Coordinates of C-alpha atoms and ligand atoms in Angstrom, one line a residue:
Chain A
M5 CA -53.4 -117.2 -28.9
K6 CA -53.4 -113.7 -28.0
I7 CA -52.0 -111.9 -30.3
L8 CA -51.0 -108.1 -30.3
V9 CA -50.4 -106.0 -33.5
C10 CA -48.6 -102.7 -33.0
I11 CA -49.7 -99.9 -35.7
S12 CA -48.3 -97.0 -36.7
N13 CA -50.4 -94.2 -38.4
V14 CA -48.0 -92.9 -41.0
P15 CA -48.6 -90.3 -44.2
D16 CA -49.5 -92.3 -47.1
T17 CA -46.2 -93.0 -49.4
T18 CA -47.6 -90.3 -51.9
S19 CA -47.2 -87.7 -49.7
K20 CA -45.1 -84.3 -50.5
I21 CA -43.1 -84.0 -47.1
N22 CA -42.9 -80.5 -45.9
F23 CA -41.8 -79.0 -42.8
I24 CA -43.6 -75.7 -41.0
D25 CA -42.4 -73.5 -37.4
E26 CA -38.7 -72.9 -39.0
N27 CA -38.4 -76.9 -40.1
S28 CA -38.9 -77.9 -36.5
A29 CA -42.3 -80.1 -37.2
F30 CA -44.0 -82.1 -39.9
D31 CA -46.1 -80.2 -41.7
N32 CA -49.6 -82.5 -42.0
Q33 CA -51.9 -80.4 -44.0
G34 CA -53.2 -82.1 -46.6
I35 CA -51.8 -85.4 -45.5
T36 CA -53.6 -88.8 -45.5
Y37 CA -53.0 -91.5 -42.8
I38 CA -52.3 -95.4 -43.5
I39 CA -51.4 -98.2 -41.5
N40 CA -47.9 -98.2 -41.9
P41 CA -47.5 -100.6 -44.5
N42 CA -45.1 -103.2 -42.5
D43 CA -47.7 -103.3 -39.9
E44 CA -50.3 -104.0 -42.0
F45 CA -47.9 -107.4 -43.8
G46 CA -48.2 -108.1 -39.9
L47 CA -51.9 -108.0 -39.5
T48 CA -52.8 -109.9 -42.4
R49 CA -50.5 -112.8 -41.2
A50 CA -52.6 -112.0 -37.6
I51 CA -55.7 -112.5 -39.3
W52 CA -54.3 -115.9 -41.0
L53 CA -53.6 -117.1 -37.5
Q54 CA -57.0 -116.3 -36.1
Q55 CA -58.8 -118.3 -39.3
K56 CA -57.2 -121.1 -38.5
E57 CA -56.3 -121.1 -34.7
G58 CA -58.9 -119.2 -33.4
A59 CA -56.7 -116.2 -32.4
I60 CA -57.7 -113.2 -30.3
I61 CA -56.1 -110.1 -32.2
T62 CA -55.9 -107.0 -30.4
V63 CA -54.4 -103.7 -32.4
A64 CA -52.2 -101.0 -30.7
T65 CA -51.3 -97.7 -31.0
V66 CA -49.8 -95.1 -29.2
G67 CA -51.0 -91.8 -30.6
E68 CA -53.5 -89.2 -29.8
A69 CA -57.3 -89.5 -31.2
S70 CA -56.9 -88.8 -34.9
C71 CA -55.6 -92.7 -34.8
E72 CA -58.9 -94.1 -34.3
A73 CA -59.3 -94.1 -38.1
I74 CA -56.8 -96.3 -38.8
L75 CA -57.7 -98.3 -36.0
R76 CA -61.2 -98.5 -37.0
K77 CA -59.6 -99.7 -40.4
C78 CA -57.6 -102.6 -38.5
L79 CA -61.0 -103.9 -37.0
A80 CA -63.0 -103.9 -40.0
I81 CA -59.8 -106.0 -41.9
G82 CA -60.8 -108.1 -38.9
A83 CA -58.7 -107.6 -35.9
D84 CA -61.0 -108.1 -32.5
Q85 CA -60.4 -105.2 -30.9
A86 CA -58.1 -102.0 -30.9
I87 CA -56.5 -99.9 -28.1
R88 CA -55.2 -96.8 -28.3
I89 CA -52.8 -95.2 -25.6
D90 CA -53.2 -91.9 -25.1
T91 CA -50.3 -89.7 -25.5
T92 CA -48.0 -88.0 -28.4
P93 CA -45.1 -90.4 -29.4
K94 CA -41.8 -88.8 -28.9
D95 CA -39.6 -91.2 -29.9
G96 CA -39.2 -95.1 -30.9
Y97 CA -37.9 -95.7 -26.9
H98 CA -41.0 -93.7 -25.6
V99 CA -43.5 -95.7 -27.7
A100 CA -41.9 -99.1 -26.9
T101 CA -41.9 -98.0 -23.4
Q102 CA -46.0 -97.3 -23.5
L103 CA -46.5 -100.6 -25.5
A104 CA -44.2 -102.5 -22.9
A105 CA -46.4 -101.3 -20.0
Y106 CA -49.5 -102.5 -21.9
A107 CA -48.4 -105.9 -23.0
E108 CA -46.9 -107.1 -19.4
K109 CA -50.0 -107.2 -18.0
E110 CA -51.8 -108.9 -21.2
S111 CA -49.4 -111.6 -21.9
F112 CA -49.8 -112.1 -25.1
D113 CA -48.4 -114.9 -27.3
L114 CA -47.1 -113.3 -30.6
I115 CA -46.5 -109.7 -30.7
I116 CA -46.2 -108.3 -34.5
T117 CA -44.5 -104.8 -35.1
G118 CA -43.4 -103.5 -38.4
R119 CA -40.1 -104.0 -39.5
E120 CA -40.0 -99.9 -39.3
S121 CA -42.3 -97.2 -40.0
I122 CA -41.9 -95.2 -43.1
D123 CA -42.4 -91.9 -41.3
Y124 CA -39.5 -91.6 -39.1
N125 CA -37.5 -94.8 -40.1
G126 CA -36.3 -95.7 -36.6
G127 CA -36.7 -99.4 -36.7
M128 CA -36.4 -99.7 -32.9
V129 CA -39.5 -100.1 -31.6
G130 CA -39.9 -104.1 -32.0
G131 CA -36.5 -104.9 -30.9
M132 CA -37.0 -102.6 -27.4
L133 CA -40.2 -103.6 -26.7
A134 CA -39.4 -107.4 -26.8
T135 CA -36.0 -106.4 -24.9
F136 CA -38.5 -104.7 -22.1
L137 CA -40.6 -108.0 -22.0
K138 CA -37.6 -110.6 -22.1
I139 CA -39.2 -112.3 -25.2
P140 CA -37.2 -113.0 -28.0
Y141 CA -36.8 -110.9 -31.0
L142 CA -36.9 -111.5 -34.9
A143 CA -36.6 -108.8 -37.2
N144 CA -37.5 -108.4 -40.6
C145 CA -39.5 -111.8 -40.4
I146 CA -40.6 -113.2 -43.6
H147 CA -42.1 -116.6 -42.3
F148 CA -44.0 -117.9 -39.4
E149 CA -45.7 -121.2 -39.4
K150 CA -46.8 -122.3 -36.0
E151 CA -46.9 -126.6 -35.9
D152 CA -47.7 -127.8 -32.9
E153 CA -45.6 -126.0 -30.3
T154 CA -43.1 -125.0 -32.7
I155 CA -42.9 -122.1 -34.8
H156 CA -41.0 -122.5 -38.2
L157 CA -39.5 -119.1 -39.2
Q158 CA -37.6 -116.9 -41.3
R159 CA -35.7 -113.7 -41.7
E160 CA -34.6 -111.9 -44.6
I161 CA -30.4 -111.1 -44.4
D162 CA -27.9 -109.4 -46.7
G163 CA -27.9 -112.2 -49.5
G164 CA -30.5 -114.5 -48.3
K165 CA -32.2 -116.2 -45.8
E166 CA -32.0 -117.5 -42.3
I167 CA -33.7 -120.5 -41.1
L168 CA -35.0 -120.9 -37.5
K169 CA -37.0 -122.4 -35.2
G170 CA -38.8 -121.4 -31.9
N171 CA -41.3 -121.2 -29.4
L172 CA -43.9 -118.5 -28.3
P173 CA -43.9 -116.5 -26.6
L174 CA -42.0 -114.2 -29.7
V175 CA -41.8 -110.8 -31.1
I176 CA -41.3 -110.5 -34.9
G177 CA -40.6 -107.7 -37.2
A178 CA -42.7 -107.9 -40.1
Q179 CA -42.2 -106.9 -43.5
K180 CA -43.1 -107.7 -47.3
G181 CA -42.4 -111.8 -47.6
L182 CA -44.7 -112.4 -44.1
V183 CA -47.5 -112.2 -46.6
E184 CA -47.8 -111.1 -50.0
E185 CA -48.9 -107.6 -51.6
K186 CA -51.7 -109.4 -53.2
D187 CA -52.7 -111.0 -49.4
L188 CA -53.6 -107.8 -48.3
I189 CA -57.0 -107.5 -47.3
I190 CA -59.5 -104.7 -48.2
P191 CA -62.0 -104.0 -45.5
N192 CA -65.9 -105.0 -47.0
M193 CA -69.1 -103.4 -45.9
R194 CA -69.4 -106.2 -44.0
G195 CA -66.3 -105.8 -42.0
I196 CA -66.4 -102.0 -41.8
M197 CA -70.1 -102.3 -40.2
Q198 CA -68.7 -104.9 -37.6
A199 CA -65.5 -102.3 -36.6
R200 CA -67.8 -100.0 -35.4
Q201 CA -69.1 -102.5 -32.3
K202 CA -66.0 -103.7 -31.7
P203 CA -64.1 -102.2 -28.6
L204 CA -62.0 -99.6 -29.2
D205 CA -60.7 -98.7 -26.0
V206 CA -58.2 -95.5 -24.8
L207 CA -55.9 -96.0 -21.7
A208 CA -54.0 -93.6 -20.1
P209 CA -50.2 -93.7 -20.6
V210 CA -47.5 -94.6 -18.5
E211 CA -44.9 -91.9 -17.2
A212 CA -42.0 -92.5 -19.6
R213 CA -39.0 -90.5 -20.7
Q214 CA -38.1 -89.9 -24.1
S215 CA -34.6 -90.7 -24.8
S216 CA -34.2 -88.1 -28.2
L217 CA -35.1 -85.1 -29.1
I218 CA -35.8 -84.0 -33.0
K219 CA -34.6 -80.1 -33.3
S220 CA -35.2 -79.6 -37.0
Y221 CA -35.5 -81.0 -40.9
E222 CA -34.0 -80.5 -43.7
K223 CA -35.0 -81.6 -46.9
P224 CA -32.3 -82.9 -49.6
P225 CA -31.1 -80.3 -51.7
A226 CA -32.5 -79.4 -54.9
K227 CA -30.8 -81.5 -57.7
G228 CA -29.9 -80.0 -60.8
P229 CA -31.1 -81.1 -64.4
V230 CA -30.2 -84.5 -65.5
K231 CA -27.8 -84.7 -68.4
L232 CA -29.1 -86.4 -70.9
V233 CA -27.0 -88.8 -73.5
D234 CA -28.3 -89.6 -76.9
A235 CA -29.3 -93.2 -76.7
N236 CA -26.4 -93.3 -80.1
N237 CA -23.8 -92.0 -78.1
I238 CA -23.3 -95.0 -74.9
D239 CA -19.5 -93.7 -75.3
Q240 CA -20.4 -90.6 -74.0
L241 CA -22.2 -92.6 -70.7
I242 CA -19.5 -94.1 -70.0
D243 CA -16.8 -91.2 -70.3
L244 CA -19.5 -88.9 -67.8
L245 CA -19.5 -91.9 -65.5
Q246 CA -16.0 -93.1 -65.4
N247 CA -14.4 -89.8 -65.6
E248 CA -16.8 -87.2 -64.0
A249 CA -18.8 -88.8 -61.8
N250 CA -16.3 -91.5 -60.5
A251 CA -18.5 -94.1 -60.3
L252 CA -17.3 -97.0 -62.6
Chain B
M21 CA -14.7 -93.7 -21.7
S22 CA -14.4 -95.5 -25.4
I23 CA -15.8 -96.1 -28.7
L24 CA -16.7 -99.6 -29.1
V25 CA -17.7 -100.6 -32.8
Y26 CA -19.5 -104.1 -34.2
I27 CA -16.9 -105.9 -36.5
E28 CA -19.4 -108.1 -38.7
T29 CA -18.0 -111.0 -40.2
Q30 CA -19.0 -112.7 -43.5
E31 CA -17.4 -115.8 -44.1
S32 CA -14.9 -115.3 -41.5
E33 CA -13.7 -111.8 -43.5
I34 CA -14.5 -108.2 -42.5
K35 CA -17.5 -106.9 -44.5
K36 CA -16.7 -103.4 -45.8
S37 CA -19.5 -101.5 -44.3
S38 CA -17.7 -102.6 -41.3
L39 CA -14.5 -100.9 -42.3
E40 CA -16.5 -98.0 -42.8
V41 CA -17.9 -98.3 -39.2
A42 CA -14.6 -98.9 -37.5
S43 CA -13.0 -95.7 -39.7
Y44 CA -16.0 -93.7 -38.4
G45 CA -15.3 -94.9 -34.8
R46 CA -11.9 -93.7 -35.4
A47 CA -12.7 -90.6 -35.8
I48 CA -15.4 -90.2 -32.9
A49 CA -12.7 -91.3 -30.8
D50 CA -10.2 -88.8 -32.2
A51 CA -13.0 -86.4 -31.9
K52 CA -13.3 -87.2 -27.8
G53 CA -9.8 -87.8 -27.4
T54 CA -10.4 -91.8 -26.8
S55 CA -9.6 -95.2 -27.7
L56 CA -11.7 -97.3 -30.2
I57 CA -12.3 -101.2 -29.7
A58 CA -14.3 -103.3 -31.8
V59 CA -16.0 -106.6 -31.3
C60 CA -15.4 -109.4 -33.5
F61 CA -17.0 -113.1 -33.6
G62 CA -15.7 -116.0 -35.2
L63 CA -12.6 -113.4 -36.7
Q64 CA -10.1 -115.5 -38.4
D65 CA -7.1 -112.7 -38.5
T66 CA -7.7 -109.4 -37.1
S67 CA -4.7 -107.9 -38.3
L68 CA -7.1 -105.3 -41.1
L69 CA -8.1 -104.2 -37.8
S70 CA -4.9 -102.5 -37.3
Q71 CA -5.1 -100.4 -40.6
Y72 CA -8.1 -98.8 -39.6
G73 CA -7.1 -97.0 -36.3
V74 CA -8.7 -100.3 -33.6
D75 CA -6.4 -100.2 -30.4
K76 CA -8.1 -103.4 -28.8
V77 CA -10.2 -106.4 -30.1
F78 CA -12.4 -108.8 -28.5
N79 CA -12.4 -111.6 -30.9
I80 CA -15.1 -113.9 -29.9
S81 CA -14.8 -117.4 -30.3
T82 CA -17.7 -119.1 -32.4
A83 CA -17.1 -122.7 -32.0
N84 CA -20.1 -123.3 -29.9
D85 CA -22.0 -121.5 -32.6
I86 CA -21.5 -120.3 -36.0
H87 CA -24.5 -118.2 -36.2
F88 CA -25.5 -114.7 -35.5
N89 CA -27.0 -114.5 -32.5
A90 CA -28.8 -111.4 -31.6
E91 CA -29.5 -112.0 -27.7
R92 CA -26.0 -113.2 -27.4
Y93 CA -24.5 -110.4 -29.5
S94 CA -26.0 -107.5 -27.6
N95 CA -25.3 -109.4 -24.3
T96 CA -21.5 -109.6 -25.2
L97 CA -21.4 -105.8 -26.9
V98 CA -23.4 -104.5 -23.8
Q99 CA -20.7 -106.6 -21.2
I100 CA -18.0 -105.3 -23.2
A101 CA -19.3 -101.6 -23.4
T102 CA -19.8 -101.5 -19.4
K103 CA -16.5 -103.0 -18.8
E104 CA -14.7 -100.2 -21.3
T105 CA -17.3 -97.5 -20.0
A106 CA -18.3 -97.0 -24.0
D107 CA -20.2 -93.8 -24.5
F108 CA -21.1 -94.9 -28.5
I109 CA -21.5 -98.5 -30.0
I110 CA -21.8 -98.5 -33.5
V111 CA -23.3 -100.5 -36.0
S112 CA -23.8 -101.1 -39.7
S113 CA -26.8 -100.5 -41.1
S114 CA -26.8 -104.1 -42.3
A115 CA -29.2 -106.6 -41.4
N116 CA -27.3 -107.6 -38.3
G117 CA -26.5 -104.5 -37.3
R118 CA -30.0 -103.0 -37.6
F119 CA -31.3 -106.0 -35.7
L120 CA -28.8 -105.9 -32.8
G121 CA -28.9 -101.9 -32.6
P122 CA -32.2 -101.3 -30.5
I123 CA -31.7 -104.5 -28.6
T124 CA -28.3 -103.1 -27.6
A125 CA -29.4 -99.8 -26.8
A126 CA -32.4 -101.2 -24.4
K127 CA -30.2 -103.1 -22.5
Y128 CA -27.2 -100.5 -22.0
E129 CA -30.1 -98.0 -21.7
A130 CA -28.4 -95.8 -24.1
T131 CA -30.4 -93.7 -26.8
Y132 CA -30.8 -95.5 -30.4
F133 CA -29.9 -94.0 -33.8
S134 CA -30.8 -95.3 -36.6
N135 CA -30.0 -94.1 -40.8
V136 CA -27.0 -91.8 -39.4
I137 CA -25.3 -90.2 -41.8
G138 CA -22.1 -89.0 -41.0
L139 CA -20.3 -87.7 -37.9
P140 CA -22.3 -86.3 -35.0
L141 CA -22.5 -82.5 -35.7
S142 CA -22.0 -82.4 -31.4
Y143 CA -21.3 -84.2 -29.0
E144 CA -22.3 -82.5 -25.8
P145 CA -25.2 -83.2 -26.1
V146 CA -24.7 -85.8 -28.8
E147 CA -26.5 -84.2 -31.9
V148 CA -26.8 -86.7 -35.1
K149 CA -28.2 -85.9 -38.7
R150 CA -30.5 -89.1 -40.1
S151 CA -32.1 -90.0 -42.5
C152 CA -36.1 -90.2 -42.0
F153 CA -39.4 -90.6 -44.3
T154 CA -37.7 -92.9 -46.5
N155 CA -34.9 -90.6 -47.9
K156 CA -37.5 -88.1 -48.4
A157 CA -36.3 -85.9 -45.7
F158 CA -33.6 -85.9 -43.0
N159 CA -33.8 -84.5 -38.9
H160 CA -31.4 -83.3 -36.7
S161 CA -31.8 -85.7 -33.0
I162 CA -30.5 -84.6 -30.1
S163 CA -29.9 -87.4 -27.3
K164 CA -30.9 -86.7 -23.8
N165 CA -28.8 -89.6 -22.8
N166 CA -24.8 -89.8 -23.1
K167 CA -24.5 -93.3 -24.0
I168 CA -25.5 -93.7 -27.6
V169 CA -26.1 -96.9 -30.1
L170 CA -26.2 -96.0 -33.6
S171 CA -26.1 -97.7 -36.8
L172 CA -24.4 -95.4 -39.8
S173 CA -26.3 -95.6 -43.5
S174 CA -23.6 -97.2 -45.4
N175 CA -21.2 -95.1 -48.1
S176 CA -22.4 -91.8 -45.6
F177 CA -18.6 -91.8 -44.3
G178 CA -16.4 -93.8 -46.2
V179 CA -14.0 -96.2 -45.2
Y180 CA -10.3 -94.3 -44.4
E181 CA -7.0 -96.1 -43.1
K182 CA -5.4 -95.1 -40.1
P183 CA -2.5 -97.6 -38.8
S184 CA -2.6 -98.6 -35.4
E185 CA -1.8 -101.1 -32.8
A186 CA -4.7 -103.8 -32.0
I187 CA -4.4 -105.4 -28.8
Q188 CA -6.3 -109.0 -28.4
T189 CA -8.6 -109.4 -26.1
S190 CA -11.2 -111.8 -25.1
I191 CA -14.3 -112.9 -22.4
E192 CA -16.0 -115.9 -21.6
H193 CA -18.5 -116.9 -23.9
V194 CA -22.0 -115.1 -23.4
E195 CA -24.6 -117.3 -22.9
S196 CA -28.2 -116.8 -25.1
S197 CA -31.2 -117.5 -23.0
S198 CA -33.4 -116.9 -26.6
T199 CA -35.4 -119.9 -27.5
L200 CA -34.9 -119.1 -31.5
E201 CA -32.7 -121.2 -32.9
V202 CA -30.9 -120.6 -36.4
I203 CA -30.8 -123.8 -38.2
S204 CA -29.3 -122.9 -41.6
I205 CA -28.7 -119.6 -43.7
E206 CA -30.0 -119.9 -47.6
K207 CA -28.2 -117.7 -49.9
S208 CA -29.9 -116.1 -52.8
T209 CA -27.0 -115.6 -55.2
D210 CA -23.2 -115.7 -54.9
K211 CA -23.6 -112.0 -56.3
V212 CA -22.7 -109.1 -54.3
S213 CA -26.0 -107.9 -51.8
I214 CA -28.1 -105.0 -52.1
A215 CA -26.8 -103.6 -49.0
D216 CA -23.3 -104.3 -49.8
A217 CA -23.0 -103.3 -53.4
D218 CA -21.3 -100.4 -54.8
I219 CA -23.1 -100.8 -57.7
V220 CA -27.1 -102.0 -58.5
V221 CA -28.6 -102.4 -61.9
S222 CA -32.5 -101.9 -60.9
G223 CA -35.1 -103.3 -63.5
G224 CA -39.0 -102.2 -63.9
R225 CA -42.1 -103.1 -65.7
G226 CA -40.2 -101.9 -69.0
L227 CA -38.7 -105.0 -69.4
K228 CA -41.7 -106.4 -70.2
G229 CA -41.2 -110.0 -68.2
P230 CA -39.1 -112.0 -66.6
E231 CA -37.2 -114.0 -69.3
N232 CA -35.6 -110.4 -70.4
W233 CA -33.6 -109.9 -66.9
Y234 CA -30.5 -111.6 -68.8
L235 CA -30.0 -107.9 -69.6
I236 CA -30.0 -107.1 -66.2
E237 CA -28.0 -109.7 -64.7
N238 CA -25.2 -109.4 -67.6
L239 CA -24.9 -105.7 -66.9
A240 CA -24.8 -106.3 -63.4
S241 CA -22.1 -109.2 -63.8
V242 CA -20.0 -106.6 -65.7
L243 CA -20.2 -103.6 -63.3
G244 CA -20.0 -106.3 -60.2
A245 CA -23.2 -105.0 -59.4
A246 CA -26.2 -105.8 -57.3
T247 CA -29.9 -106.4 -59.0
A248 CA -32.7 -105.0 -57.9
C249 CA -36.0 -103.9 -59.6
S250 CA -39.3 -102.3 -58.9
K251 CA -42.3 -103.2 -56.6
P252 CA -44.8 -104.4 -59.5
V253 CA -41.7 -106.7 -61.0
S254 CA -41.6 -108.6 -57.6
D255 CA -45.3 -108.7 -57.2
L256 CA -45.8 -109.8 -60.3
G257 CA -43.2 -112.7 -59.3
W258 CA -40.7 -111.6 -61.7
R259 CA -38.2 -111.3 -59.7
P260 CA -37.9 -112.6 -55.8
H261 CA -38.9 -110.1 -53.2
S262 CA -35.6 -109.6 -52.2
E263 CA -34.5 -107.5 -54.7
H264 CA -37.9 -105.4 -54.2
V265 CA -36.4 -102.0 -53.7
G266 CA -37.9 -98.5 -52.5
Q267 CA -40.1 -97.5 -49.7
T268 CA -41.9 -100.5 -49.2
G269 CA -38.5 -102.9 -50.1
K270 CA -35.3 -101.8 -49.3
P271 CA -33.2 -99.1 -49.0
V272 CA -30.4 -98.3 -51.7
A273 CA -27.3 -96.5 -50.6
S274 CA -25.0 -97.2 -53.4
N275 CA -22.5 -95.3 -55.1
L276 CA -23.9 -95.9 -58.7
Y277 CA -27.6 -96.7 -59.2
I278 CA -28.6 -97.6 -62.2
A279 CA -32.3 -97.9 -63.4
V280 CA -33.6 -99.4 -66.4
G281 CA -37.3 -99.6 -67.4
V282 CA -38.0 -97.6 -63.9
S283 CA -40.5 -94.9 -64.2
G284 CA -39.8 -93.3 -60.7
A285 CA -42.6 -93.3 -58.7
I286 CA -42.1 -91.3 -55.8
Q287 CA -42.2 -94.7 -53.8
H288 CA -39.7 -95.8 -55.8
L289 CA -37.7 -93.2 -55.8
A290 CA -37.7 -92.7 -52.0
G291 CA -35.9 -95.9 -51.3
I292 CA -33.1 -95.0 -53.7
N293 CA -32.4 -91.4 -53.4
S294 CA -29.3 -91.6 -50.9
S295 CA -27.6 -93.4 -53.6
K296 CA -24.8 -90.9 -55.2
I297 CA -24.9 -91.4 -58.6
K298 CA -28.4 -92.2 -60.6
V299 CA -28.6 -93.1 -64.1
V300 CA -32.0 -93.9 -65.7
I301 CA -32.4 -95.5 -68.9
N302 CA -36.2 -95.0 -70.0
N303 CA -38.0 -94.7 -73.6
D304 CA -40.4 -92.3 -72.3
P305 CA -38.7 -88.9 -71.9
E306 CA -41.6 -87.8 -69.5
A307 CA -40.9 -90.7 -66.9
P308 CA -40.4 -88.8 -63.2
F309 CA -37.2 -90.7 -63.0
F310 CA -35.2 -88.2 -65.6
K311 CA -36.2 -85.3 -62.8
A312 CA -34.2 -87.5 -60.0
A313 CA -31.5 -88.5 -62.1
D314 CA -28.0 -87.4 -62.4
Y315 CA -27.6 -88.8 -66.0
G316 CA -30.0 -90.0 -68.7
I317 CA -30.9 -92.4 -71.9
V318 CA -33.8 -91.4 -73.4
G319 CA -33.8 -95.1 -75.3
D320 CA -35.2 -98.3 -75.3
A321 CA -33.3 -100.7 -73.1
F322 CA -33.3 -104.1 -75.3
E323 CA -31.1 -101.5 -77.6
V324 CA -29.3 -99.4 -74.9
I325 CA -28.5 -102.1 -72.4
P326 CA -27.0 -104.7 -74.8
E327 CA -24.4 -102.3 -76.4
L328 CA -23.9 -99.8 -72.9
T329 CA -23.2 -104.2 -71.6
S330 CA -20.7 -104.9 -74.2
K331 CA -18.7 -101.5 -74.3
L332 CA -18.3 -101.7 -70.4
K333 CA -17.1 -105.2 -70.6
A334 CA -14.5 -104.0 -72.8
L335 CA -13.5 -101.4 -71.2
K336 CA -12.9 -103.6 -68.2
E337 CA -11.3 -106.3 -70.2
A338 CA -8.8 -103.5 -71.5
Ligands
LIG13 C1 -48.3 -98.3 -50.7 C2 -46.9 -98.3 -52.0 C3 -45.9 -98.2 -51.4 C4 -45.2 -98.4 -52.7 N1 -43.7 -98.9 -52.2 C5 -42.9 -99.0 -53.9 C6 -41.6 -99.5 -53.9 O1 -41.3 -99.8 -52.2 N2 -41.1 -99.3 -54.7 C7 -41.6 -99.2 -55.9 O2 -40.6 -99.3 -57.0 N3 -42.4 -99.2 -56.4 C8 -43.5 -98.9 -55.1 N4 -44.9 -98.6 -55.4 C9 -45.2 -98.6 -56.5 C10 -44.9 -97.7 -57.3 O3 -46.2 -96.3 -57.3 C11 -44.8 -97.9 -58.7 O4 -46.1 -98.2 -59.0 C12 -43.7 -98.6 -58.9 O5 -42.7 -98.0 -58.9 C13 -43.7 -98.5 -60.8 O6 -42.8 -99.2 -60.8 P1 -42.2 -99.3 -62.7 O7 -41.5 -98.3 -62.6 O8 -41.0 -100.7 -62.6 O9 -43.0 -99.5 -64.0 P2 -43.8 -98.5 -64.1 O10 -44.9 -97.5 -63.6 O11 -44.9 -99.2 -64.8 O12 -42.6 -98.3 -65.4 C14 -42.5 -99.1 -66.5 C15 -41.3 -97.7 -67.2 O13 -40.7 -98.4 -68.2 C16 -40.3 -98.1 -69.2 N5 -40.2 -98.7 -70.3 C17 -41.2 -99.2 -71.1 N6 -40.6 -99.8 -72.0 C18 -39.6 -99.8 -72.1 C19 -38.4 -100.0 -73.1 N7 -38.5 -101.0 -74.1 N8 -36.9 -99.2 -72.5 C20 -36.9 -98.7 -72.0 N9 -38.0 -98.1 -70.8 C21 -39.0 -98.7 -71.3 C22 -42.2 -97.0 -69.5 O14 -41.2 -95.6 -70.2 C23 -42.2 -96.7 -68.0 O15 -41.6 -95.6 -67.4 C24 -45.4 -98.5 -54.3 C25 -47.0 -98.1 -54.2 C26 -47.9 -98.1 -53.1 C27 -49.0 -97.6 -53.8

């Protein structure tokens, strides 16, 4: 089985989000980058398939050379090879187009993307990539089991889950549930050493347009101070929620 | 020209988030002087759509397949959008809406915007405000294309009635070539889901253990609220993952969010920040949640919550 896991390089979840150049660009001063958490759940699931079925895992990212650190981490976790498509990601459409151009030539059996990235929250790369490749897509995938040629899947939906079956090739949108938090793999020394020897290839981007452009950013308005209510005066809280906040 | 809205049903009824989408579509149609077309699948009674400004309804039979099918639904939307020369296709931020959005956009060669807050800021070119960095910020995005698919952030516009006369139409059954087949649906509870809820009651590690969750459930049940939890609570297996909210869990955009025994870590707050009113109950006055909340009680959840629940119950019964 050939698996592609698409990896996004995102600011660590504790990052303070600030903007520069008159709010037209993200300020990456002091920001540590990590593997997008949803992608990491997907990568971990791929590693299990590799252990059970002997899959070959390629991780790919669209981005500049600074993204190579997280690709090396993916290799240390257990991916077999890494691809960096050398261009600045412009929007989800642009990223999906680049990945599709690469994946088209490789005929992967399974392509895993994160449900969404935690920076731009576009939530579109998986669905668009699948559509470009004419392969079915399953969003919010929380279960993937291969039994002979049949794939058993689950999708998280509002208020429950959907149980499905299908066949490869497939594109899935990974999130927590596909594997658990405790299953995430912390690279060991051996993994880190091996990662240095594994191939990390840089590919030239294809000609692709972007479908949108970010004009500016803004931060949520500063919050007023909290109104504290005494623990012995619950009636006051109810009154405030009912009459001041109109929330009950 | 026209505006297309995808109206989602649940047990043959229109979901509230879809009424918001219809109201929103109406406002865009008015701004552009065009008509509003609703596309729904297996809706029993379409008359409600005439209260929300819909001019035309395509109600597609689900006799052959009762389950949501992203491939077939997106093909249907694109077929109708092409026929009606739609310049906007609008979906809600439900799980199905977000599933359909990007696929539909790729097929329709449209720009896709997710998490859109309120009406477009301009139409030529289309510019929207959307949330990013998991609600830690917003961006203003401009489309380079005049066909748009967007998913509207819940509760960012509102539901408004506007009488209209929705003409019924239908189209041929559109096939799906997808190899994916839905076998069944498992509902996690009979309660309202986090995505659909007006009020969410959330518990953190401060509740000490799963056996104390009756406090959260009782309060939620009095309020008709959904229940949620912090990440460690779901990682510890105290609550199902479907209740985990925050940056790596579900986003919450409810009208009221009540956090009990949740410290308010940056990753938790990121996911719940777009809720309108936030209330925190925590025995530590230094808990970071107090900086993000509108109302707070410094107190022991085991004392405050039962009293709050019984007082609200008395109020609702009065
Ligand atoms: C990559 C990453 C992603 C993450 N994503 C998320 C996410 O999506 N969602 C999320 O929630 N977290 C997330 N976290 C975890 C986050 O950093 C916090 O650890 C977590 O939110 C804390 O959960 P908590 O508030 O339930 O527990 P704690 O931080 O332990 O807080 C418990 C609170 O309960 C209070 N308390 C104790 N007893 C009582 C009592 N009797 N009455 C009232 N209050 C009481 C305490 O004062 C304390 O403030 C993430 C972390 C990382 C590293």
